[in-house]
CSV table of C-alpha atoms in Angstrom, one decimal:
chain,number,residue,atom,x,y,z
A,59,MET,CA,79.1,180.6,71.2
A,60,ALA,CA,80.0,178.2,68.4
A,61,VAL,CA,78.0,175.0,68.0
A,62,ILE,CA,79.9,171.8,67.1
A,63,PRO,CA,78.2,169.8,64.4
A,64,ARG,CA,76.8,166.4,65.4
A,65,ALA,CA,78.9,164.7,62.7
A,66,ASP,CA,82.1,166.1,64.2
A,67,LEU,CA,81.0,164.9,67.7
A,68,ALA,CA,80.5,161.4,66.4
A,69,VAL,CA,83.9,161.4,64.7
A,70,ASP,CA,85.6,162.5,68.0
A,71,ASP,CA,83.8,159.8,70.0
A,72,GLY,CA,84.8,157.1,67.6
A,73,LEU,CA,88.4,158.3,67.7
A,74,HIS,CA,88.5,158.3,71.5
A,75,ARG,CA,87.1,154.8,71.6
A,76,ARG,CA,89.8,153.5,69.2
A,77,LEU,CA,92.5,155.2,71.2
A,78,ARG,CA,91.2,153.7,74.5
A,79,TRP,CA,91.2,150.3,72.8
A,80,VAL,CA,94.7,150.7,71.5
A,81,ARG,CA,95.9,151.8,75.0
A,82,THR,CA,94.2,148.7,76.6
A,83,LEU,CA,95.9,146.4,74.1
A,84,ALA,CA,99.3,148.0,74.7
A,85,VAL,CA,98.9,147.6,78.5
A,86,ALA,CA,97.8,144.0,78.1
A,87,ALA,CA,100.8,143.3,75.8
A,88,LEU,CA,103.2,144.9,78.3
A,89,LEU,CA,101.8,142.9,81.2
A,90,THR,CA,102.1,139.7,79.2
A,91,LEU,CA,105.8,140.5,78.3
A,92,ILE,CA,106.5,141.2,82.0
A,93,ALA,CA,104.9,137.9,83.1
A,94,ALA,CA,106.8,135.9,80.4
A,95,GLY,CA,110.0,137.6,81.4
A,96,TRP,CA,109.5,136.8,85.1
A,97,LEU,CA,108.7,133.1,84.3
A,98,LEU,CA,111.7,132.9,82.1
A,99,TYR,CA,113.9,134.4,84.9
A,100,ARG,CA,112.5,131.9,87.4
A,101,GLY,CA,113.2,129.0,85.1
A,102,ILE,CA,116.8,130.1,84.4
A,103,SER,CA,117.5,131.1,88.0
A,104,VAL,CA,116.3,127.9,89.6
A,105,VAL,CA,119.3,126.4,91.4
A,106,PRO,CA,119.6,122.6,90.6
A,107,ALA,CA,119.2,120.3,93.6
A,108,ARG,CA,122.7,119.4,94.9
A,109,VAL,CA,123.1,115.8,95.9
A,110,ARG,CA,126.4,114.5,97.3
A,111,ILE,CA,126.6,110.8,96.3
A,112,SER,CA,129.2,108.2,97.1
A,113,ALA,CA,130.0,104.9,95.5
A,114,GLY,CA,133.0,103.7,97.5
A,115,ASP,CA,136.5,103.4,96.3
A,116,PRO,CA,137.3,105.5,93.2
A,117,LEU,CA,139.1,102.6,91.6
A,118,GLY,CA,136.1,100.2,92.0
A,119,HIS,CA,133.5,99.3,89.4
A,120,ARG,CA,130.7,100.8,91.5
A,121,HIS,CA,132.3,104.2,91.3
A,122,ARG,CA,132.4,104.0,87.5
A,123,ILE,CA,128.6,103.4,87.7
A,124,ALA,CA,128.2,106.5,89.8
A,125,GLU,CA,130.1,108.5,87.2
A,126,HIS,CA,127.7,107.4,84.5
A,127,LEU,CA,124.8,108.3,86.7
A,128,GLN,CA,126.4,111.7,87.2
A,129,SER,CA,126.6,112.2,83.4
A,130,SER,CA,123.0,111.1,83.0
A,131,SER,CA,121.4,113.2,85.7
A,132,VAL,CA,118.3,115.1,84.6
A,133,ALA,CA,117.8,118.8,84.5
A,134,GLY,CA,117.4,120.3,88.0
A,135,LEU,CA,119.7,117.8,89.6
A,136,ARG,CA,123.5,118.1,90.2
A,137,LEU,CA,125.4,115.1,91.5
A,138,GLU,CA,128.7,115.5,93.3
A,139,LEU,CA,130.7,112.3,93.8
A,140,VAL,CA,132.3,111.9,97.2
A,141,PRO,CA,134.8,109.0,97.6
A,142,THR,CA,134.5,106.7,100.6
A,143,LYS,CA,136.3,103.6,101.8
A,144,GLY,CA,133.4,101.4,101.0
A,145,SER,CA,129.7,100.7,101.6
A,146,GLU,CA,129.9,100.6,105.3
A,147,ASP,CA,131.8,103.8,105.4
A,148,ALA,CA,129.3,105.3,103.0
A,149,LEU,CA,126.3,104.3,105.2
A,150,GLN,CA,128.0,105.9,108.2
A,151,LYS,CA,128.5,109.2,106.3
A,152,LEU,CA,125.0,109.0,104.9
A,153,SER,CA,123.5,108.6,108.3
A,154,SER,CA,125.6,111.5,109.7
A,155,GLY,CA,124.6,113.9,106.9
A,156,GLU,CA,128.1,114.1,105.2
A,157,ILE,CA,126.6,112.7,102.0
A,158,ASP,CA,123.0,112.6,100.7
A,159,ALA,CA,122.9,109.4,98.7
A,160,ALA,CA,125.1,106.3,98.0
A,161,LEU,CA,125.4,103.3,95.8
A,162,ILE,CA,126.1,100.5,98.2
A,163,GLN,CA,126.4,96.8,98.4
A,164,GLY,CA,123.3,95.1,99.8
A,165,GLY,CA,123.1,93.0,102.9
A,166,LEU,CA,124.6,95.6,105.3
A,167,PRO,CA,123.0,96.9,108.5
A,168,ALA,CA,122.1,100.6,108.3
A,169,ALA,CA,120.8,103.4,110.6
A,170,SER,CA,117.1,104.0,110.9
A,171,ASN,CA,117.2,107.2,108.8
A,172,VAL,CA,118.4,105.3,105.6
A,173,ARG,CA,115.8,104.9,102.9
A,174,GLN,CA,116.1,102.8,99.7
A,175,LEU,CA,115.4,104.2,96.2
A,176,ALA,CA,116.4,101.5,93.8
A,177,SER,CA,117.7,98.0,93.4
A,178,LEU,CA,119.9,98.0,90.3
A,179,ILE,CA,121.9,94.8,89.5
A,180,ASP,CA,123.5,91.7,91.1
A,181,GLU,CA,127.0,92.1,92.4
A,182,PRO,CA,128.6,88.6,92.6
A,183,LEU,CA,131.3,87.8,95.2
A,184,HIS,CA,134.6,87.2,93.3
A,185,LEU,CA,137.3,84.9,94.9
A,186,LEU,CA,140.4,85.2,92.9
A,187,VAL,CA,143.3,82.8,93.8
A,188,LYS,CA,146.7,82.1,92.5
A,189,ARG,CA,146.6,79.5,89.7
A,190,GLU,CA,148.2,76.7,91.7
A,191,TYR,CA,145.4,76.8,94.4
A,192,LEU,CA,142.5,76.4,91.9
A,193,PRO,CA,142.7,72.5,91.4
A,194,LYS,CA,142.8,71.9,95.2
A,195,GLY,CA,139.7,73.9,96.0
A,196,ILE,CA,138.8,76.2,98.8
A,197,ASP,CA,140.5,74.0,101.5
A,198,SER,CA,143.9,74.8,99.9
A,199,LEU,CA,143.6,78.4,101.3
A,200,ARG,CA,143.9,77.2,104.9
A,201,GLY,CA,146.9,79.0,106.5
A,202,LYS,CA,147.3,81.2,103.4
A,203,ARG,CA,147.0,85.0,103.1
A,204,ILE,CA,143.5,86.1,102.0
A,205,ASN,CA,142.6,89.7,101.3
A,206,LEU,CA,139.1,90.5,102.6
A,207,GLY,CA,139.4,94.2,101.8
A,208,PRO,CA,139.7,97.2,104.1
A,209,VAL,CA,137.6,97.7,107.2
A,210,GLY,CA,134.5,99.7,106.2
A,211,ARG,CA,133.8,97.8,103.0
A,212,GLY,CA,130.9,95.6,102.4
A,213,THR,CA,133.2,93.1,100.7
A,214,ARG,CA,134.8,92.2,104.0
A,215,ALA,CA,131.4,91.4,105.6
A,216,THR,CA,130.3,89.2,102.7
A,217,ALA,CA,133.7,87.5,102.4
A,218,LEU,CA,133.7,86.6,106.1
A,219,ALA,CA,130.2,85.1,105.8
A,220,ALA,CA,131.2,83.1,102.7
A,221,LEU,CA,134.4,81.8,104.4
A,222,ALA,CA,132.3,80.8,107.5
A,223,ALA,CA,130.0,78.9,105.2
A,224,VAL,CA,132.9,76.7,104.0
A,225,ASP,CA,134.3,76.3,107.6
A,226,LEU,CA,137.2,78.8,107.2
A,227,THR,CA,137.2,80.9,110.4
A,228,PRO,CA,139.6,83.8,110.9
A,229,GLY,CA,142.1,81.6,112.7
A,230,ASN,CA,142.5,79.4,109.7
A,231,TYR,CA,144.0,82.0,107.4
A,232,ILE,CA,146.0,85.2,107.4
A,233,ASP,CA,143.8,88.2,107.1
A,234,SER,CA,144.8,90.9,104.7
A,235,SER,CA,143.1,94.3,104.2
A,236,LEU,CA,144.5,95.8,101.0
A,237,SER,CA,142.6,98.3,99.0
A,238,TYR,CA,142.2,98.4,95.2
A,239,GLY,CA,145.0,100.9,95.0
A,240,ASP,CA,147.3,98.8,97.1
A,241,ILE,CA,146.6,95.7,94.9
A,242,ALA,CA,147.2,97.6,91.7
A,243,SER,CA,150.6,98.9,93.0
A,244,LEU,CA,152.0,95.6,94.2
A,245,PRO,CA,154.0,93.1,92.1
A,246,SER,CA,152.7,89.5,91.7
A,247,ASP,CA,154.9,87.9,94.3
A,248,GLU,CA,153.7,90.3,97.0
A,249,LEU,CA,150.0,89.8,96.3
A,250,PRO,CA,147.9,87.7,98.7
A,251,ASP,CA,147.1,84.1,97.8
A,252,GLY,CA,143.4,84.8,97.6
A,253,ILE,CA,141.6,88.1,97.0
A,254,PHE,CA,137.9,88.8,97.5
A,255,LEU,CA,136.0,91.6,95.8
A,256,VAL,CA,132.3,92.3,95.3
A,257,SER,CA,131.4,93.8,91.9
A,258,ALA,CA,129.1,93.6,88.9
A,259,ILE,CA,130.6,91.7,86.1
A,260,PRO,CA,132.9,92.2,84.4
A,261,ALA,CA,134.9,93.6,87.3
A,262,GLU,CA,137.9,95.7,86.2
A,263,ALA,CA,140.0,94.7,89.2
A,264,ALA,CA,139.3,91.0,88.5
A,265,MET,CA,140.2,91.5,84.9
A,266,SER,CA,143.5,93.0,85.9
A,267,LEU,CA,144.3,90.2,88.4
A,268,VAL,CA,143.6,87.5,85.7
A,269,HIS,CA,145.6,89.1,82.9
A,270,ARG,CA,148.4,90.8,84.7
A,271,HIS,CA,149.0,88.4,87.6
A,272,ASN,CA,147.6,85.1,86.4
A,273,TYR,CA,144.9,84.7,89.0
A,274,ARG,CA,141.9,82.4,88.6
A,275,LEU,CA,138.3,82.5,89.8
A,276,MET,CA,137.4,79.9,92.5
A,277,PRO,CA,133.8,78.7,92.8
A,278,LEU,CA,131.9,79.3,96.1
A,279,PRO,CA,128.6,77.4,95.7
A,280,VAL,CA,127.2,78.5,99.1
A,281,GLY,CA,124.8,81.2,97.9
A,282,ASP,CA,121.7,79.2,98.7
A,283,SER,CA,122.9,78.2,102.1
A,284,MET,CA,123.8,81.8,102.9
A,285,GLN,CA,120.4,83.0,101.8
A,286,VAL,CA,118.8,80.8,104.5
A,287,ARG,CA,120.5,83.2,107.1
A,288,ASP,CA,120.4,86.4,105.1
A,289,ARG,CA,117.7,87.0,102.5
A,290,SER,CA,119.8,89.8,100.9
A,291,VAL,CA,122.3,87.1,99.6
A,292,LYS,CA,121.5,84.7,96.8
A,293,ASP,CA,123.3,82.3,94.5
A,294,SER,CA,124.6,83.8,91.3
A,295,ILE,CA,126.5,82.5,88.3
A,296,ILE,CA,129.5,84.1,86.6
A,297,PRO,CA,129.4,82.8,83.0
A,298,ALA,CA,132.3,80.9,81.5
A,299,TYR,CA,134.9,82.9,79.6
A,300,THR,CA,133.8,86.1,81.3
A,301,TYR,CA,137.4,87.1,82.1
A,302,GLY,CA,139.4,85.2,79.5
A,303,TYR,CA,139.1,82.8,76.6
A,304,ALA,CA,142.6,81.2,76.3
A,305,PRO,CA,142.7,80.1,79.0
A,306,ALA,CA,139.0,80.2,79.9
A,307,VAL,CA,138.3,82.1,83.1
A,308,PRO,CA,136.2,80.7,84.4
A,309,ALA,CA,136.4,77.4,82.5
A,310,GLU,CA,132.7,76.7,83.2
A,311,PRO,CA,129.7,78.6,84.7
A,312,LEU,CA,130.8,79.4,88.3
A,313,HIS,CA,128.5,79.5,91.3
A,314,THR,CA,129.1,82.2,93.9
A,315,PRO,CA,127.1,84.3,96.4
A,316,ALA,CA,125.8,87.7,95.2
A,317,THR,CA,124.2,90.8,96.7
A,318,ARG,CA,122.4,93.6,95.0
A,319,LEU,CA,123.6,97.1,94.1
A,320,LEU,CA,121.3,99.5,96.0
A,321,LEU,CA,120.7,103.2,95.7
A,322,VAL,CA,119.9,104.7,99.1
A,323,THR,CA,119.4,108.1,100.6
A,324,ARG,CA,118.5,109.8,103.9
A,325,SER,CA,114.9,110.1,105.1
A,326,ASP,CA,115.1,113.9,105.2
A,327,VAL,CA,116.1,114.4,101.6
A,328,SER,CA,113.2,116.1,99.8
A,329,GLU,CA,110.7,114.1,97.8
A,330,ALA,CA,111.3,116.3,94.7
A,331,THR,CA,115.0,115.6,94.8
A,332,VAL,CA,114.4,111.8,95.2
A,333,ILE,CA,112.0,111.8,92.2
A,334,LYS,CA,114.6,113.6,90.0
A,335,LEU,CA,117.3,111.1,91.2
A,336,MET,CA,115.0,108.2,90.2
A,337,GLU,CA,114.3,109.8,86.9
A,338,SER,CA,118.0,110.0,86.3
A,339,VAL,CA,118.3,106.2,87.0
A,340,PHE,CA,115.3,104.9,85.1
A,341,GLU,CA,114.4,107.5,82.4
A,342,SER,CA,117.8,108.7,81.2
A,343,ASP,CA,120.5,106.9,79.2
A,344,PHE,CA,122.2,105.9,82.4
A,345,ALA,CA,121.9,102.1,81.8
A,346,LEU,CA,123.2,102.5,78.2
A,347,ARG,CA,126.2,104.6,79.4
A,348,GLY,CA,127.0,102.1,82.1
A,349,ASP,CA,126.5,98.9,80.0
A,350,LEU,CA,123.9,97.8,82.5
A,351,PRO,CA,120.9,95.6,81.8
A,352,VAL,CA,117.4,97.2,81.4
A,353,LEU,CA,116.6,98.7,84.8
A,354,ARG,CA,113.1,98.4,86.2
A,355,ALA,CA,111.9,100.7,89.0
A,356,ASP,CA,109.5,97.9,90.3
A,357,ASP,CA,112.5,95.8,91.2
A,358,VAL,CA,112.9,97.8,94.3
A,359,ILE,CA,109.8,96.1,95.7
A,360,GLN,CA,111.2,92.6,95.1
A,361,TYR,CA,114.7,93.5,96.4
A,362,ARG,CA,113.8,95.9,99.2
A,363,GLU,CA,116.3,95.8,102.1
A,364,TYR,CA,115.5,99.2,103.7
A,365,PRO,CA,112.2,101.2,104.0
A,366,LEU,CA,111.4,103.1,100.8
A,367,HIS,CA,111.6,106.8,100.8
A,368,SER,CA,108.2,108.6,100.4
A,369,GLY,CA,109.5,110.1,97.2
A,370,ALA,CA,110.2,106.6,95.8
A,371,TRP,CA,106.6,105.6,96.5
A,372,GLN,CA,105.4,108.7,94.6
A,373,TYR,CA,107.6,107.8,91.7
A,374,LEU,CA,106.5,104.2,91.6
A,375,HIS,CA,102.8,105.3,91.5
A,376,ARG,CA,103.4,108.2,89.1
A,377,ASN,CA,101.5,106.5,86.2
A,378,GLU,CA,98.5,105.3,88.1
A,379,PRO,CA,95.2,107.1,87.2
A,380,LEU,CA,93.6,109.3,89.8
A,381,ILE,CA,90.4,107.3,89.4
A,382,ASP,CA,91.0,103.6,89.2
A,383,GLY,CA,88.9,100.5,89.7
A,384,GLU,CA,89.8,100.3,93.4
A,385,LEU,CA,88.7,103.9,94.0
A,386,VAL,CA,85.5,103.4,92.1
A,387,GLU,CA,84.8,100.2,94.1
A,388,GLY,CA,85.5,102.1,97.3
A,389,VAL,CA,83.2,104.9,96.4
A,390,GLU,CA,80.5,102.4,95.4
A,391,ASN,CA,80.9,100.5,98.7
A,392,LEU,CA,80.7,103.9,100.6
A,393,ARG,CA,77.6,104.8,98.7
A,394,SER,CA,76.0,101.4,99.5
A,395,PHE,CA,76.9,101.8,103.1
A,396,LEU,CA,75.5,105.3,103.3
A,397,PHE,CA,72.3,104.3,101.6
A,398,SER,CA,71.8,101.3,103.9
A,399,ALA,CA,72.6,103.5,106.9
A,400,ALA,CA,70.1,106.2,105.8
A,401,LEU,CA,67.4,103.5,105.1
A,402,GLY,CA,68.0,102.0,108.5
A,403,LEU,CA,67.7,105.4,110.2
A,404,PHE,CA,64.5,106.1,108.2
A,405,PHE,CA,62.9,102.8,109.3
A,406,ALA,CA,64.1,103.4,112.9
A,407,TRP,CA,62.5,106.9,112.8
A,408,ARG,CA,59.3,105.4,111.4
A,409,TRP,CA,59.2,102.8,114.1
A,410,TYR,CA,59.9,105.4,116.8
A,411,VAL,CA,57.1,107.7,115.5
A,412,GLY,CA,54.7,104.7,115.1
A,413,ARG,CA,55.6,103.6,118.6
A,414,ARG,CA,54.7,107.0,120.0
A,415,ARG,CA,51.4,107.0,118.1
A,416,VAL,CA,50.5,103.5,119.4
A,417,GLY,CA,50.1,105.1,122.9
A,418,PHE,CA,47.0,107.1,121.8
A,419,GLU,CA,45.6,104.2,119.9
A,420,ARG,CA,45.9,102.0,123.0
A,421,TYR,CA,43.9,104.6,125.1
A,422,LEU,CA,41.4,104.9,122.3
A,423,ASP,CA,41.0,101.1,122.3
A,424,GLU,CA,40.5,101.2,126.1
A,425,VAL,CA,37.7,103.9,125.8
A,426,SER,CA,36.1,101.8,123.1
A,427,GLN,CA,36.3,98.7,125.3
A,428,VAL,CA,34.3,100.6,128.1
A,429,GLU,CA,31.8,101.7,125.4
A,430,ARG,CA,31.4,98.1,124.2
A,431,GLN,CA,31.0,96.7,127.7
A,432,ILE,CA,28.3,99.2,128.8
A,433,LEU,CA,26.6,100.6,125.8
A,434,LEU,CA,26.8,98.1,123.0
A,435,VAL,CA,25.4,95.0,124.7
A,436,PRO,CA,21.8,94.6,123.4
A,437,ASN,CA,18.9,94.1,125.9
A,438,ARG,CA,21.1,94.6,128.9
A,439,ARG,CA,20.0,96.5,132.0
A,440,VAL,CA,22.9,98.4,133.5
A,441,THR,CA,23.0,99.1,137.2
A,442,ALA,CA,24.0,102.4,138.7
A,443,ALA,CA,27.2,100.8,140.1
A,444,GLU,CA,28.3,99.7,136.7
A,445,LEU,CA,27.8,103.2,135.3
A,446,GLN,CA,29.8,104.7,138.2
A,447,GLN,CA,32.6,102.2,137.5
A,448,ALA,CA,32.6,103.1,133.8
A,449,HIS,CA,32.9,106.8,134.7
A,450,LEU,CA,35.8,106.1,137.0
A,451,ARG,CA,37.5,104.0,134.3
A,452,LEU,CA,37.1,106.8,131.7
A,453,THR,CA,38.5,109.3,134.1
A,454,GLN,CA,41.5,107.0,134.8
A,455,ILE,CA,42.2,106.5,131.0
A,456,LYS,CA,41.9,110.2,130.3
A,457,SER,CA,44.3,111.1,133.2
A,458,GLU,CA,46.9,108.6,132.0
A,459,ALA,CA,46.7,109.8,128.4
A,460,LEU,CA,47.0,113.5,129.3
A,461,GLU,CA,49.9,112.8,131.6
A,462,GLY,CA,51.7,110.9,128.9
A,463,PHE,CA,51.1,113.8,126.4
A,464,CYS,CA,52.5,116.3,128.8
A,465,GLN,CA,55.6,114.2,129.4
A,466,GLY,CA,56.2,113.9,125.7
A,467,LYS,CA,55.6,110.2,125.6
A,468,LEU,CA,52.6,110.7,123.4
A,469,THR,CA,52.6,113.1,120.4
A,470,GLY,CA,50.0,114.4,117.9
A,471,GLU,CA,47.5,117.1,118.8
A,472,GLU,CA,45.0,115.7,116.3
A,473,LEU,CA,45.1,112.3,118.0
A,474,LEU,CA,44.7,114.0,121.4
A,475,GLN,CA,41.6,115.9,120.2
A,476,SER,CA,40.2,112.7,118.7
A,477,PHE,CA,40.8,110.9,122.0
A,478,LEU,CA,39.2,113.7,124.1
A,479,LEU,CA,36.1,113.8,121.7
A,480,HIS,CA,35.8,110.0,122.0
A,481,VAL,CA,35.9,110.2,125.8
A,482,ALA,CA,33.3,113.0,125.8
A,483,ASP,CA,30.9,111.0,123.5
A,484,VAL,CA,31.1,107.9,125.7
A,485,ARG,CA,30.5,110.0,128.8
A,486,ARG,CA,27.4,111.6,127.3
A,487,SER,CA,26.1,108.2,126.4
A,488,LEU,CA,26.7,107.0,129.9
A,489,VAL,CA,24.8,110.0,131.3
A,490,ASP,CA,21.9,109.3,129.0
A,491,LEU,CA,22.0,105.6,130.0
A,492,GLY,CA,21.9,106.6,133.7
A,493,THR,CA,18.3,107.6,133.6
A,494,THR,CA,17.3,104.0,132.9
A,495,ALA,CA,19.8,102.3,135.1
A,496,ILE,CA,18.6,99.9,137.8
A,497,PRO,CA,19.2,101.6,141.2
A,498,ALA,CA,20.8,99.6,144.0
A,499,ALA,CA,19.9,100.0,147.6
A,500,ALA,CA,23.5,100.4,148.6
A,501,ASP,CA,24.3,102.6,145.7
A,502,PRO,CA,24.8,106.3,146.4
A,503,PRO,CA,23.0,108.7,144.1
A,504,LEU,CA,25.0,109.4,141.0
A,505,ALA,CA,26.2,113.0,140.5
A,506,ASP,CA,25.5,114.4,137.1
A,507,PRO,CA,28.9,114.2,135.4
A,508,SER,CA,30.0,117.0,133.3
A,509,PRO,CA,29.3,116.5,129.6
A,510,PHE,CA,32.8,117.7,128.9
A,511,PRO,CA,35.9,115.5,129.4
């Protein structure tokens, strides 16, 4: 049988170890590649959240804003624009589940499942009138044809409230309900004498009426009085020259009621989708695309008309630290409370234990009192009757103490032993004293008490 040299064995062992190491590295690299591929596949295959959003009439300024929001949506979110007749119609479709979100005019009643996400910009109420009515003021529209917008639009509700504020009730004018499309298709002589619309400025429909049909803006300085009845309405100003320079439209800053443009959704829309939708509004180039002022997420707190979605609360508090001063203060208060409670329980326990120990001390004091009365008075001659009374008192004290110990009212075996020894000592002393006691004629002979308690 051939013998393999030790050197060859060492070489073979080293080679096998290197091969095992190479195989281990290859398996680890393969597993890493598989994991990376799976994560890449998951990232690519994630379906973006689909949100059906409406902003009313496709010819309105609000719908243009929705188009800019669609173009600015963040990754993982896909917006689909769904036309509706107006804000009231959008709220009904939102509540029924036909759409998932909507840009609506503020100040409208909504179902209980509608939640607010953002408050974007003011939308002033525009009252455009034919040029000849402007100098005579709002009272010149009595008996005239006024377009309040189609049923289902928030414009109609706000226009009715504004007309009521200037004492123009539905019986004082001819109600018209033309849409933006109808107005755009009619010639000037067939258009109403007054036309209401609610829109952020500049409104494209108002610009068309001013330049194509020679309409003018009429002031409606009733925003403050309307706010008394409806906090969602406020006074707003349309700057001079907003819709024309020569002639100036309006010629001077014009007061008119205004509501807010709100972004709302249903309560059952997921929090993750809501957060992505708010990121699209406040963290993308949405405001830049739509020529909007700087948008602040915190404005939703100031201009809140509906309950906030839980996802909106999460987004608003996204930058708050996990550990803040309020949390530290709460923990400190809890610590102080727990320490005070523990200290109170400790003192209560000490009082309870001390109270239970006082029982034996009381009985020890009573035994000592018997001892002082009989044994510690100098030059006193004790009668047999007094000794018998002292023995009876000791027996009574001992019985009460033992009964209390058995019932758990007294604790401490060491105290019990000390008590019993003290009783035994006093008994012995009384027995010794009995030999010198003065006998009484009526006294019965004393029995020799046991030296043990």
